[in-house]
Amino acid sequence: MRQLPPAVVRQALLRPSLVRAVQRLSAALGRAGSALQPPQARFLQLTGGVAPIMLMRAVVQTRLVEPLAQGPLTAEAIAGRLGLHADTVHRVLRGLAVYGLARLDRSGRFSLTSTGRLLLDDHQHTMAGWIRYMTSPMVIEGWSRLPESLHDGLPAFNAATGTTIWEHLAQHPDEEEGFARTMRELTLMAAPLIVAAYPWPEEGTVCDVGGGVGSMLAEVLRARPKLSGVLVDQAGPLAGAGEYLASRGVEARVTAVEGDLFKGFSAAADVYLLKDVLHDWDDDQCAQILRTVRAAAPSGARLLVLEWLQEPNRAEFPVSISDIMMLAQTEGRQRSAAEFAALAAGAGFAPGRVIDTGAYGIVELVAV
Ligand SMILES: C[S@@+](CC[C@H](N)C(=O)[O-])C[C@H]1O[C@@H](n2cnc3c(N)ncnc32)[C@H](O)[C@@H]1O
């Protein structure tokens, strides 16, 4: 049978309805598989959740699978190259194989599966930064305080540490860089769908507010060669932006503006983006951020809120888990399109289109 050309496959995979269908089928198959297990066995599996993520942490922290990039090796060979303990390398990689990220053959050689290849630091779609972040003390701290949050509703990280994650990151540049990398990895995953789903103008300016190093902005600019960009964020993330934007070939078209979501910034644009920004903040803070953007925006400009959308009574992966992540890490939550429109109305925005990209939602708001 002839294979479809990769460009055709890529195009098909950008269809939101197909992405949604695949997600729902996968969730249904997962539920069907769970239903086949006795409840205790299912709990054993669920409570073992710490195992895969901590195995992955051990792997990315030691760059354990980098030697497998070229092909299968024994644990002894890997340990020899990396100066590690051979028997432990075998046991950790065997554990990784249980989760389908590596393979172990009968002669004791390990290889990476196609999913496991995303553990490689220099893979195009690497998840190494995400794994480092999800297992960092900063994240674990927030998650471990969830029982108390149920009593007082306070954001877990803030209550546990007496600081916000933004203050924490500003004081820990290494972690700030790791966080920026994590966001970049997540954004690059969703960017093709977001870019394909929205009718971006051919010319004018797009301003990414709280845009990190500019990973979303860069993909929009790559798709529209005549557009210019403005990147607004704090000094830390902006410090890494120049190098990143240059690596995507759009540096010359972007102006970086140090600004504050609450105090204001100056950047006139046709389209503003807030990607995964509002979900970090409570309703009052979101209203203030929306007023800040409105103060910068000319009338008629569009603001696109790019987030996973959470309907209040719908349990769905990944959005409902991301919502708990926001509780553990920030003062925020995931919201529905209607909730965003209500918050934005008080800040001087009228509701526009709501587009389901299959992963992220695009909630369009028009400055009135
Ligand atoms: C969750 S990240 C999203 C980054 C980017 N939009 C993305 O999706 O890849 C939130 C961003 O908001 C920025 N941020 C947090 N507090 C801010 C503030 N007070 N003023 C400006 N930016 C802020 C952070 O530096 C970070 O880049």
XYZ file of C-alpha atoms and ligand atoms in Angstrom, residues 166 169 176 179-180 183-184 186-187 208-216 232-234 237 259-263 274-277 279-281 306 360, ligand 1:
63
model
C 6.851 34.448 39.810
C 11.438 32.258 39.622
C 13.337 30.529 35.576
C 10.369 27.122 33.331
C 10.789 29.131 30.126
C 6.609 26.601 28.321
C 8.480 26.588 25.016
C 4.383 22.995 25.508
C 3.808 25.907 23.167
C 2.343 38.563 22.684
C 1.703 39.616 26.291
C 3.463 37.448 28.887
C 4.909 35.729 25.836
C 7.971 34.226 27.559
C 10.800 33.856 25.069
C 8.340 34.340 22.201
C 7.685 30.747 21.168
C 4.053 31.362 20.129
C 6.018 41.767 26.351
C 7.314 40.041 29.470
C 9.552 40.550 32.459
C 12.290 35.624 30.135
C 6.332 45.313 30.880
C 4.125 44.333 33.748
C 0.763 42.610 33.405
C -0.607 44.740 36.224
C 1.202 48.044 35.934
C -2.470 36.039 26.089
C -1.378 32.413 25.900
C -1.481 30.482 29.160
C -1.281 33.720 31.104
C -4.864 30.694 33.913
C -2.116 31.754 36.366
C -4.311 34.350 38.080
C -5.200 30.982 24.040
C -6.190 24.873 22.742
C 2.705 30.319 31.952
S 3.860 31.424 31.267
C 3.278 31.565 29.585
C 4.365 31.961 28.615
C 3.944 32.032 27.153
N 2.787 32.877 26.960
C 3.708 30.633 26.611
O 2.554 30.206 26.551
O 4.669 29.963 26.238
C 3.365 32.959 31.974
C 4.230 34.134 31.562
O 3.766 35.307 32.248
C 4.899 36.067 32.624
N 4.556 36.919 33.769
C 4.240 36.549 35.032
N 3.994 37.625 35.795
C 4.157 38.706 34.999
C 4.029 40.107 35.204
N 3.659 40.618 36.374
N 4.246 40.922 34.148
C 4.620 40.426 32.930
N 4.740 39.090 32.677
C 4.519 38.261 33.698
C 5.933 35.030 32.985
O 7.254 35.570 32.946
C 5.696 33.974 31.926
O 6.482 34.179 30.774
